[in-house]
Amino acid sequence: MKRILNRICAFATAVGMLLATGCDKTYVDDVTLYAPLIESFSPASAPVGTEIIITGQHLSGVTKAYIGDQEMVIKEKVSDTRLSIVAGANGRDGRIILENTQGKGESESEFTYSYAVPSLKPALLQKSVVMGEQLLLTGTDLSAVEAVIFTAEGQENGHEGDIQEQSTTEIVARVPYVENGNVRITLRYFDGTSSVTTPLDEAPSIEVVRVVPVFDQPVTLERTAVGKSVTLTGENLDKVDRILVGEFEALISKQPTSLTFTVPAGDFQDGDTETTVVAEYFDGNETITLSEAFVVYVPYLMFWENMRVWAQGRDVESMSSFFSPQTGRVYANSDWRTVIDPISYQYQVATCSAGNTPNKAVITEEQYNSVNPYFFFSGMSAGQLQVNSPANSKGQLRNFYFENNSADEYRVTGVKGDCYGTPVLTFRYLDSSNAAEKALIDQVKNQTLEHIDEESFPIDVEAKTVGGIGISSAKGTLNSDVWAAGKYTAGTDAAAVDVDAVLMVLYYGYDGSAENVAANIRRIGFLHIRTVNFKTYNNTNAPSSSDVTFNCYWQKYDYDYSKLANQQ
């Protein structure tokens, strides 16, 4: 008696199909109506890799095949009454089970594995292979192999090579890590009782070429700030997998003769930290210590280098107009509603009661603080390019789009209406003709500024100074006729203009900046505008398709006015 699991006879459906097709024959290939029925299979016993021919009914719709509880590969569906499967190396003795969408069919008897001993043909083995590359192995009964093991001379334990392809006579395996170049190859297989390995002392041998990275000596690593890059030279450096600075992985780019890593932020404390630098290779199995005493410097500020933003033109290379000195990220215009300033998107013009004045009747202090400070550049009809505080003007943000489409729905604000941004900032141009300002400009340009805090930049609220520099003139917007004076003719196109200007940037708390520009400062920064590609949009005089490349210093911790009182 043949056993059938979950056989389903969809009689009503079959009748309907016969009526629809008249006397034409309806094939199971068209629709599966029954669970598979196994009538016989051959051979009844065979080694791994053998093709098993199964006959029965309703076989063309079979989707899965098993021997016992192990899934097998379906090799071919010949017809509705015949298919073949392959006896896989993972299988053990058991009934054959076929499955389709209607159920399962199980054989009456078990398929029994016979266990051949796989072997390699040493004469056909190549003499050497590079570690990590593929190796072709030729032999007999190789479909029974569970693993190919590479054991280096002098080692007790070997390493498994990933099997890429496998048949009865061939195996393609990836050569794994090995401790030295003299290697023997053994095979693991199931002998009917347990998994065993062919004898190591009888195994064929091969030379595995270990391409080891070599760094030019001496390796000299100077004190380096997080975020900065270090370049090393040598040979085979493309084989390095990771560079670890202390316990933190560094971002690397590598070529055969050079490797550059960026010092990771990790959780190093502010100031200097002495730690190790280690290169890992061979999948982390071997390492080279490049330094035992590398000094990682964490500045008492944040520094962002080579940032690039675009003004609001829609024909630009990248619609990425918004920069946050808090995160160091340039944001796409499409992120404005949800990531950059969702508070402004929600409240629009009601976000502020006036320029750079948060509307406390509408937004809470928590909402204000939830938006990271950011700024942007925009073109003016007078032919000026200006840097802007989001909260300074209600007519700027609506001019930014996230696609090259003039429809209002593609404006970041969603409407052609007034909209204040949330964060309050002001900008103060630093003039190199002033000695005190010139010294600060040089620090910013030379990237030697290491502190922005209450001690380095004390604020005098009454005198309206920051670090002795007057900020009464600080404004929520600053035009290019100030920071690019003499370097740009308003309303024209000009590529790669070397602006080289430094601005002090002041970010304010919930009280805004309207009453006193020195009274509510949360953080201080410095914007080094390096180059600008001035470009007009749609032949207007507004350079609104311009892009700006800059560096930015930013205070790491909120300003604490109470520390000023303690110092006095």
Coordinates of C-alpha atoms in Angstrom, one line a residue:
M1 CA 0.0 0.0 0.0
K2 CA 1.5 3.3 -1.0
R3 CA 1.4 6.1 1.6
I4 CA 0.1 9.6 0.7
L5 CA 0.3 12.5 3.0
N6 CA -2.3 15.2 2.8
R7 CA -3.7 14.3 -0.6
I8 CA -6.2 16.9 -1.8
C9 CA -8.7 16.3 -4.4
A10 CA -10.2 19.6 -5.6
F11 CA -13.2 18.0 -7.3
A12 CA -15.2 21.1 -7.8
T13 CA -12.3 23.0 -9.3
A14 CA -11.5 20.2 -11.7
V15 CA -15.1 20.0 -12.9
G16 CA -15.1 23.8 -13.5
M17 CA -12.0 23.5 -15.5
L18 CA -13.3 20.7 -17.6
L19 CA -16.5 22.7 -18.4
A20 CA -14.4 25.7 -19.4
T21 CA -12.1 23.7 -21.7
G22 CA -14.5 21.3 -23.2
C23 CA -12.9 18.0 -24.2
D24 CA -9.3 19.4 -24.1
K25 CA -7.0 17.7 -21.7
T26 CA -6.0 19.7 -18.5
Y27 CA -2.4 19.2 -17.5
V28 CA -1.1 19.4 -14.0
D29 CA 1.6 21.8 -15.4
D30 CA -1.2 24.3 -15.6
V31 CA -2.5 24.0 -12.0
T32 CA -1.5 21.7 -9.1
L33 CA -4.6 19.9 -7.8
Y34 CA -3.1 17.0 -5.8
A35 CA -0.3 16.3 -3.4
P36 CA 2.6 14.2 -4.9
L37 CA 2.3 10.4 -5.0
I38 CA 5.5 8.4 -4.9
E39 CA 5.2 4.9 -6.5
S40 CA 8.9 3.9 -6.7
F41 CA 12.4 5.2 -6.7
S42 CA 15.8 3.8 -7.9
P43 CA 18.4 3.0 -6.8
A44 CA 17.3 2.0 -3.3
S45 CA 20.8 2.4 -2.0
A46 CA 23.7 4.6 -3.3
P47 CA 26.5 6.9 -2.2
V48 CA 26.4 10.7 -1.9
G49 CA 26.0 12.5 -5.3
T50 CA 23.9 9.7 -6.9
E51 CA 20.9 10.7 -9.0
I52 CA 17.7 9.1 -7.7
I53 CA 14.9 8.5 -10.2
I54 CA 11.4 8.8 -8.7
T55 CA 8.3 7.7 -10.5
G56 CA 4.7 8.5 -9.4
Q57 CA 1.9 10.9 -10.0
H58 CA 1.5 14.7 -9.8
L59 CA 5.3 15.3 -9.8
S60 CA 5.6 18.3 -12.1
G61 CA 4.5 20.7 -9.4
V62 CA 7.0 19.5 -6.8
T63 CA 8.8 22.4 -5.1
K64 CA 10.9 20.6 -2.4
A65 CA 12.4 17.2 -1.9
Y66 CA 13.8 15.5 1.2
I67 CA 15.5 12.4 2.4
G68 CA 14.4 12.1 6.0
D69 CA 14.4 15.6 7.3
Q70 CA 17.2 16.9 5.0
E71 CA 16.3 18.8 1.9
M72 CA 17.8 17.5 -1.4
V73 CA 18.4 19.2 -4.7
I74 CA 15.8 18.5 -7.4
K75 CA 17.9 17.8 -10.5
E76 CA 15.2 17.5 -13.1
K77 CA 11.4 17.3 -13.5
V78 CA 11.0 15.0 -16.5
S79 CA 7.2 14.8 -16.5
D80 CA 4.2 14.7 -14.2
T81 CA 5.1 11.0 -13.5
R82 CA 8.9 11.3 -13.2
L83 CA 11.6 13.5 -11.6
S84 CA 15.1 13.0 -10.2
I85 CA 16.9 14.3 -7.1
V86 CA 20.5 14.2 -5.9
A87 CA 21.5 12.3 -2.8
G88 CA 23.2 15.2 -0.9
A89 CA 26.2 14.9 1.4
N90 CA 24.1 16.2 4.3
G91 CA 21.6 13.4 4.1
R92 CA 21.2 10.3 6.2
D93 CA 19.0 7.1 5.6
G94 CA 15.3 7.9 5.4
R95 CA 12.1 8.0 3.4
I96 CA 11.9 10.2 0.4
I97 CA 9.4 13.1 0.7
L98 CA 8.2 15.3 -2.1
E99 CA 6.2 18.5 -1.5
N100 CA 4.0 20.8 -3.6
T101 CA 1.5 23.5 -2.8
Q102 CA -1.2 20.9 -2.0
G103 CA 0.8 18.7 0.4
K104 CA 3.4 16.0 0.7
G105 CA 3.9 12.5 -0.6
E106 CA 6.2 10.0 1.2
S107 CA 7.9 6.8 -0.1
E108 CA 6.9 3.5 1.4
S109 CA 10.5 2.4 1.9
E110 CA 13.7 4.2 2.9
F111 CA 16.6 5.3 0.8
T112 CA 19.8 3.9 2.2
Y113 CA 23.1 5.7 1.8
S114 CA 26.2 3.7 1.0
Y115 CA 29.4 5.4 2.1
A116 CA 32.3 5.5 -0.3
V117 CA 35.7 6.9 0.9
P118 CA 36.6 10.0 -1.1
S119 CA 40.1 10.4 -2.3
L120 CA 42.3 12.9 -4.2
K121 CA 44.6 12.4 -7.1
P122 CA 47.9 14.0 -6.0
A123 CA 49.3 13.8 -9.6
L124 CA 46.6 16.2 -10.8
L125 CA 47.1 18.7 -7.9
Q126 CA 48.8 22.0 -8.8
K127 CA 52.1 22.7 -7.1
S128 CA 51.2 26.0 -5.5
V129 CA 48.3 28.3 -4.9
V130 CA 47.9 31.8 -3.4
M131 CA 46.1 31.8 0.0
G132 CA 42.6 33.1 -0.5
E133 CA 42.3 32.0 -4.1
Q134 CA 40.4 29.0 -5.5
L135 CA 41.9 25.6 -5.8
L136 CA 40.7 22.7 -8.1
L137 CA 40.8 19.3 -6.5
T138 CA 40.4 16.1 -8.6
G139 CA 39.6 12.7 -7.3
T140 CA 36.9 10.0 -6.8
D141 CA 33.7 10.0 -4.8
L142 CA 34.2 13.7 -4.0
S143 CA 30.5 14.4 -3.8
A144 CA 30.6 12.7 -0.4
V145 CA 33.0 15.3 1.0
E146 CA 31.7 17.5 3.8
A147 CA 34.8 19.7 4.2
V148 CA 38.2 20.2 2.7
I149 CA 40.8 20.8 5.4
F150 CA 44.1 22.6 4.9
T151 CA 46.7 21.8 7.6
A152 CA 50.0 23.6 7.8
E153 CA 53.2 21.8 8.7
G154 CA 53.7 21.6 12.4
Q155 CA 50.0 22.4 13.2
E156 CA 47.6 20.0 14.9
N157 CA 44.5 21.7 13.7
G158 CA 43.7 22.6 10.1
H159 CA 41.4 25.2 8.5
E160 CA 38.3 24.5 6.4
G161 CA 38.3 25.9 2.9
D162 CA 34.9 27.1 1.6
I163 CA 33.6 24.7 -1.1
Q164 CA 32.6 26.7 -4.1
E165 CA 31.6 23.8 -6.5
Q166 CA 31.4 20.1 -6.0
S167 CA 30.8 17.0 -8.1
T168 CA 31.8 13.3 -7.9
T169 CA 35.2 13.9 -9.5
E170 CA 35.9 17.6 -8.7
I171 CA 35.8 20.2 -5.9
V172 CA 36.6 23.8 -6.2
A173 CA 37.6 25.2 -2.7
R174 CA 38.8 28.6 -1.5
V175 CA 42.2 28.2 0.2
P176 CA 41.7 29.4 3.8
Y177 CA 44.2 31.0 6.2
V178 CA 47.2 28.7 7.0
E179 CA 50.1 29.4 9.4
N180 CA 52.8 28.6 6.8
G181 CA 53.3 27.6 3.2
N182 CA 53.7 23.8 3.6
V183 CA 50.2 22.4 3.6
R184 CA 48.5 19.0 3.5
I185 CA 44.9 18.6 2.2
T186 CA 42.5 16.1 3.9
L187 CA 38.8 15.4 3.3
R188 CA 36.1 15.1 5.9
Y189 CA 33.2 12.7 5.1
F190 CA 30.5 10.6 6.8
D191 CA 31.3 6.9 7.0
G192 CA 27.8 5.8 8.1
T193 CA 28.5 6.2 11.8
S194 CA 30.2 9.6 12.2
S195 CA 32.2 12.2 10.3
V196 CA 35.8 11.2 9.8
T197 CA 38.8 12.7 8.0
T198 CA 41.2 11.0 5.6
P199 CA 44.6 10.3 7.2
L200 CA 46.9 13.4 7.4
D201 CA 50.1 11.5 7.0
E202 CA 48.8 10.1 3.6
A203 CA 47.4 13.4 2.4
P204 CA 48.8 15.2 -0.7
S205 CA 50.8 18.4 0.0
I206 CA 50.8 21.8 -1.7
E207 CA 52.6 25.1 -1.3
V208 CA 50.3 27.9 -0.2
V209 CA 51.8 31.3 -1.1
R210 CA 51.1 33.7 1.8
V211 CA 51.2 37.3 0.4
V212 CA 52.1 39.2 3.6
P213 CA 51.8 43.0 3.8
V214 CA 55.1 44.8 4.5
F215 CA 55.3 48.4 5.8
D216 CA 58.2 50.6 5.0
Q217 CA 60.4 51.0 8.0
P218 CA 60.6 52.8 10.2
V219 CA 56.9 53.4 10.6
T220 CA 56.6 56.9 12.1
L221 CA 53.2 58.0 13.4
E222 CA 53.0 61.5 14.8
R223 CA 50.3 62.9 17.1
T224 CA 47.1 63.0 15.0
A225 CA 43.7 64.4 15.7
V226 CA 40.6 62.1 15.3
G227 CA 39.1 62.5 11.8
K228 CA 42.6 63.1 10.2
S229 CA 44.1 60.7 7.8
V230 CA 47.5 59.0 7.9
T231 CA 49.2 57.5 4.8
L232 CA 51.7 54.6 5.1
T233 CA 53.7 53.0 2.3
G234 CA 55.0 49.5 1.7
E235 CA 54.3 46.3 -0.3
N236 CA 51.2 44.2 -0.5
L237 CA 49.3 46.7 1.6
D238 CA 46.1 45.9 -0.2
K239 CA 46.1 42.6 1.8
V240 CA 45.5 44.5 5.0
D241 CA 42.0 43.8 6.3
R242 CA 41.7 46.3 9.1
I243 CA 43.6 49.0 11.0
L244 CA 42.8 49.2 14.7
V245 CA 43.6 52.4 16.6
G246 CA 43.3 51.1 20.1
E247 CA 40.2 48.9 20.0
F248 CA 38.5 51.1 17.3
E249 CA 38.5 50.2 13.6
A250 CA 39.7 52.9 11.3
L251 CA 38.3 53.7 7.8
I252 CA 40.9 52.7 5.3
S253 CA 41.7 53.0 1.6
K254 CA 44.4 50.8 0.2
Q255 CA 46.6 50.1 -2.8
P256 CA 49.4 47.6 -3.1
T257 CA 52.0 50.2 -2.2
S258 CA 50.1 52.6 0.0
L259 CA 47.4 52.6 2.7
T260 CA 45.6 55.5 4.2
F261 CA 43.6 55.3 7.4
T262 CA 41.4 57.9 9.2
V263 CA 41.8 58.1 12.9
P264 CA 38.4 57.0 14.3
A265 CA 36.6 59.0 17.0
G266 CA 36.1 56.0 19.2
D267 CA 35.5 57.1 22.7
F268 CA 38.8 58.8 23.3
Q269 CA 38.8 61.5 25.9
D270 CA 39.5 65.1 25.0
G271 CA 43.2 65.9 24.7
D272 CA 45.9 63.4 24.1
T273 CA 45.5 59.6 24.5
E274 CA 48.4 57.2 23.9
T275 CA 47.4 53.9 22.3
T276 CA 48.4 51.2 19.8
V277 CA 48.0 51.0 16.0
V278 CA 47.7 47.4 14.7
A279 CA 47.2 46.2 11.1
E280 CA 45.2 43.0 10.7
Y281 CA 45.5 40.7 7.7
F282 CA 44.7 37.1 6.7
D283 CA 41.1 37.6 7.9
G284 CA 42.4 38.8 11.2
N285 CA 44.5 35.8 12.0
E286 CA 47.8 37.7 11.9
T287 CA 48.7 41.2 12.9
I288 CA 51.5 43.8 12.6
T289 CA 51.9 46.3 15.4
L290 CA 52.7 49.6 13.8
S291 CA 53.0 51.6 17.0
E292 CA 52.8 51.0 20.7
A293 CA 52.5 54.7 21.6
F294 CA 50.4 56.4 18.9
V295 CA 49.1 59.7 20.3
V296 CA 45.5 60.3 19.3
Y297 CA 44.4 63.9 19.8
V298 CA 40.8 64.8 20.5
P299 CA 40.4 68.5 20.1
Y300 CA 38.4 70.5 22.5
L301 CA 36.2 71.3 19.6
M302 CA 34.8 69.8 16.4
F303 CA 36.3 70.3 13.0
W304 CA 34.8 69.6 9.7
E305 CA 37.0 69.8 6.5
N306 CA 36.1 70.1 2.8
M307 CA 32.4 70.5 3.3
R308 CA 30.5 71.5 0.1
V309 CA 26.9 72.9 -0.2
W310 CA 24.9 74.3 -3.0
A311 CA 22.6 77.3 -3.1
Q312 CA 19.0 76.9 -4.0
G313 CA 19.2 76.6 -7.8
R314 CA 17.4 73.6 -9.3
D315 CA 20.0 72.9 -12.1
V316 CA 22.7 72.1 -9.6
E317 CA 25.0 69.0 -9.4
S318 CA 23.6 68.1 -6.0
M319 CA 20.5 69.4 -4.2
S320 CA 22.3 69.4 -0.9
S321 CA 22.1 72.8 0.6
F322 CA 22.0 72.5 4.4
F323 CA 25.0 72.1 6.7
S324 CA 24.9 71.4 10.4
P325 CA 28.1 72.2 12.3
Q326 CA 26.7 70.1 15.1
T327 CA 26.8 66.8 13.1
G328 CA 29.3 67.8 10.4
R329 CA 26.9 66.6 7.7
V330 CA 25.7 68.2 4.5
Y331 CA 22.0 67.3 4.1
A332 CA 20.0 66.8 1.0
N333 CA 17.1 69.2 0.4
S334 CA 14.8 66.2 0.5
D335 CA 15.8 65.7 4.2
W336 CA 14.7 69.1 5.3
R337 CA 11.1 68.2 6.3
T338 CA 11.9 65.1 8.4
V339 CA 15.5 65.2 9.4
I340 CA 16.8 68.8 9.3
D341 CA 14.0 71.0 10.5
P342 CA 10.6 69.2 11.1
I343 CA 9.6 71.9 13.6
S344 CA 9.8 74.6 10.9
Y345 CA 8.0 72.3 8.5
Q346 CA 5.2 71.9 11.0
Y347 CA 4.7 75.5 12.1
Q348 CA 6.0 77.4 9.0
V349 CA 6.0 81.2 9.5
A350 CA 4.7 80.7 13.1
T351 CA 8.0 79.1 14.1
C352 CA 9.4 82.6 14.9
S353 CA 7.6 85.8 16.0
A354 CA 10.2 87.9 14.2
G355 CA 13.6 87.3 12.6
N356 CA 15.9 85.2 14.8
T357 CA 13.3 85.2 17.5
P358 CA 11.7 81.9 18.4
N359 CA 7.9 82.1 18.8
K360 CA 7.5 80.9 22.4
A361 CA 3.7 81.0 22.1
V362 CA 4.0 78.2 19.5
I363 CA 7.1 76.2 20.0
T364 CA 8.5 74.9 23.3
E365 CA 12.1 75.1 24.4
E366 CA 12.3 71.3 24.0
Q367 CA 11.1 71.6 20.4
Y368 CA 13.7 74.3 19.7
N369 CA 16.5 72.3 21.1
S370 CA 15.4 69.2 19.1
V371 CA 16.6 70.8 15.9
N372 CA 20.4 70.9 15.3
P373 CA 21.8 74.2 14.2
Y374 CA 22.3 74.5 10.5
F375 CA 22.9 77.2 7.9
F376 CA 22.7 77.6 4.1
F377 CA 23.7 79.9 1.2
S378 CA 21.2 81.6 -1.1
G379 CA 21.3 84.0 -4.0
M380 CA 19.9 87.5 -3.9
S381 CA 18.4 89.5 -6.7
A382 CA 21.1 92.1 -6.3
G383 CA 23.6 89.5 -7.5
Q384 CA 24.9 88.6 -4.0
L385 CA 25.4 85.2 -2.5
Q386 CA 24.7 85.2 1.2
V387 CA 25.0 82.9 4.2
N388 CA 21.9 82.6 6.2
S389 CA 20.5 81.7 9.7
P390 CA 17.4 79.6 9.1
A391 CA 15.4 81.8 11.6
N392 CA 16.5 85.1 10.2
S393 CA 14.2 85.3 7.2
K394 CA 10.7 84.1 6.4
G395 CA 11.2 84.3 2.7
Q396 CA 14.3 82.2 2.1
L397 CA 13.5 78.5 2.7
R398 CA 10.6 78.4 0.3
N399 CA 13.1 78.9 -2.5
F400 CA 14.8 75.6 -1.9
Y401 CA 13.5 72.5 -3.9
F402 CA 14.3 68.9 -3.7
E403 CA 13.8 68.2 -7.4
N404 CA 14.3 70.2 -10.6
N405 CA 10.6 71.0 -10.7
S406 CA 8.9 74.4 -10.1
A407 CA 5.7 73.0 -8.6
D408 CA 5.1 74.2 -5.0
E409 CA 5.0 70.6 -3.8
Y410 CA 8.7 70.3 -4.6
R411 CA 9.6 73.2 -2.4
V412 CA 11.1 72.0 0.9
T413 CA 8.5 73.9 2.7
G414 CA 5.7 72.3 0.6
V415 CA 4.1 75.7 -0.1
K416 CA 5.0 79.0 -1.7
G417 CA 4.5 80.8 1.6
D418 CA 6.4 82.5 4.5
C419 CA 8.4 80.1 6.6
Y420 CA 11.0 80.7 9.3
G421 CA 13.6 78.1 10.1
T422 CA 14.0 77.0 13.8
P423 CA 17.7 77.6 14.8
V424 CA 19.0 81.1 15.5
L425 CA 22.5 81.9 14.3
T426 CA 24.4 85.1 13.5
F427 CA 27.6 85.7 11.5
R428 CA 30.5 88.1 12.0
Y429 CA 33.2 88.6 9.3
L430 CA 36.7 88.6 10.7
D431 CA 38.9 91.3 9.2
S432 CA 42.6 90.6 8.7
S433 CA 43.5 94.3 8.9
N434 CA 42.7 94.0 12.7
A435 CA 45.7 92.5 14.6
A436 CA 43.5 90.5 17.1
E437 CA 41.3 89.2 14.4
K438 CA 44.2 88.4 12.1
A439 CA 45.7 86.1 14.8
L440 CA 42.5 84.2 15.0
I441 CA 42.1 84.1 11.2
D442 CA 45.6 82.5 11.0
Q443 CA 44.7 79.8 13.5
V444 CA 41.5 78.9 11.6
K445 CA 43.2 78.8 8.2
N446 CA 46.3 77.0 9.5
Q447 CA 44.1 74.5 11.4
T448 CA 45.9 75.1 14.7
L449 CA 42.8 76.2 16.7
E450 CA 42.4 73.6 19.5
H451 CA 40.0 75.1 22.0
I452 CA 36.7 76.8 21.8
D453 CA 35.4 77.3 25.4
E454 CA 34.7 79.9 28.1
E455 CA 38.4 80.4 28.8
S456 CA 39.5 80.7 25.2
F457 CA 36.6 82.9 24.1
P458 CA 35.2 84.8 27.1
I459 CA 31.9 86.6 26.4
D460 CA 31.4 90.1 27.7
V461 CA 27.6 90.6 27.5
E462 CA 27.6 94.3 28.2
A463 CA 30.5 95.1 25.8
K464 CA 29.1 92.6 23.3
T465 CA 32.5 91.0 22.7
V466 CA 33.6 87.3 22.2
G467 CA 37.2 86.7 23.0
G468 CA 37.8 90.5 22.8
I469 CA 36.2 90.7 19.3
G470 CA 33.2 93.0 19.0
I471 CA 30.1 91.2 17.8
S472 CA 27.6 94.1 17.7
S473 CA 27.6 93.8 13.9
A474 CA 26.9 90.1 13.9
K475 CA 23.8 89.5 11.7
G476 CA 21.6 86.6 10.7
T477 CA 22.8 86.9 7.1
L478 CA 26.0 88.1 5.5
N479 CA 26.5 88.9 1.9
S480 CA 29.3 88.1 -0.5
D481 CA 30.1 91.8 -0.9
V482 CA 31.5 91.5 2.7
W483 CA 33.2 88.1 2.7
A484 CA 34.2 88.0 -1.0
A485 CA 34.8 91.7 -1.5
G486 CA 37.0 92.4 -4.5
K487 CA 37.0 88.8 -5.5
Y488 CA 33.6 88.5 -7.2
T489 CA 31.5 90.7 -9.4
A490 CA 27.9 90.5 -8.3
G491 CA 25.5 88.9 -10.7
T492 CA 28.2 87.1 -12.8
D493 CA 29.4 83.5 -13.2
A494 CA 32.9 82.8 -11.8
A495 CA 34.5 79.4 -11.2
A496 CA 36.8 78.4 -8.4
V497 CA 37.0 81.8 -6.7
D498 CA 39.6 81.7 -3.9
V499 CA 37.5 83.5 -1.3
D500 CA 39.6 82.4 1.7
A501 CA 37.3 84.3 4.2
V502 CA 36.8 83.5 7.9
L503 CA 33.5 84.2 9.7
M504 CA 32.6 83.8 13.4
V505 CA 29.4 81.9 13.7
L506 CA 27.2 82.2 16.8
Y507 CA 24.4 79.8 17.7
Y508 CA 21.8 80.9 20.2
G509 CA 19.4 79.3 22.7
Y510 CA 15.6 79.5 23.0
D511 CA 15.7 83.3 23.8
G512 CA 17.1 84.0 20.3
S513 CA 19.5 86.9 19.5
A514 CA 17.2 89.9 19.1
E515 CA 17.7 91.6 22.5
N516 CA 21.5 91.2 22.8
V517 CA 23.7 89.2 20.4
A518 CA 26.1 88.3 23.3
A519 CA 23.6 87.3 25.9
N520 CA 22.2 83.9 24.8
I521 CA 25.1 82.2 22.9
R522 CA 25.1 78.4 23.1
R523 CA 28.0 77.6 20.9
I524 CA 30.7 79.4 18.9
G525 CA 32.2 78.4 15.6
F526 CA 34.3 79.6 12.7
L527 CA 33.5 79.2 9.1
H528 CA 36.4 79.2 6.7
I529 CA 34.9 79.8 3.2
R530 CA 37.6 78.5 0.9
T531 CA 36.3 78.5 -2.7
V532 CA 33.1 79.3 -4.4
N533 CA 31.8 78.5 -7.9
F534 CA 29.5 81.4 -8.5
K535 CA 26.8 80.5 -10.9
T536 CA 23.5 82.2 -11.9
Y537 CA 20.3 80.3 -12.2
N538 CA 18.1 80.7 -15.3
N539 CA 20.2 83.7 -16.4
T540 CA 19.0 85.8 -13.5
N541 CA 21.4 88.0 -11.5
A542 CA 21.0 85.8 -8.4
P543 CA 23.9 83.4 -8.0
S544 CA 21.6 80.8 -6.7
S545 CA 23.2 77.7 -8.3
S546 CA 26.5 78.4 -6.7
D547 CA 28.4 75.9 -4.6
V548 CA 30.6 76.7 -1.6
T549 CA 33.5 74.6 -0.2
F550 CA 34.5 75.4 3.4
N551 CA 36.0 74.2 6.7
C552 CA 34.2 74.6 9.9
Y553 CA 35.3 74.7 13.6
W554 CA 32.5 74.2 16.2
Q555 CA 32.4 74.3 20.0
K556 CA 32.0 70.9 21.5
Y557 CA 30.0 71.7 24.6
D558 CA 27.3 74.3 25.3
Y559 CA 28.7 77.7 26.5
D560 CA 28.5 78.1 30.3
Y561 CA 28.1 81.7 31.3
S562 CA 28.5 80.8 35.0
K563 CA 32.2 79.9 34.4
L564 CA 32.8 83.5 33.4
A565 CA 31.5 84.6 36.8
N566 CA 33.7 82.1 38.6
Q567 CA 36.8 83.4 36.7
Q568 CA 36.2 87.0 37.7

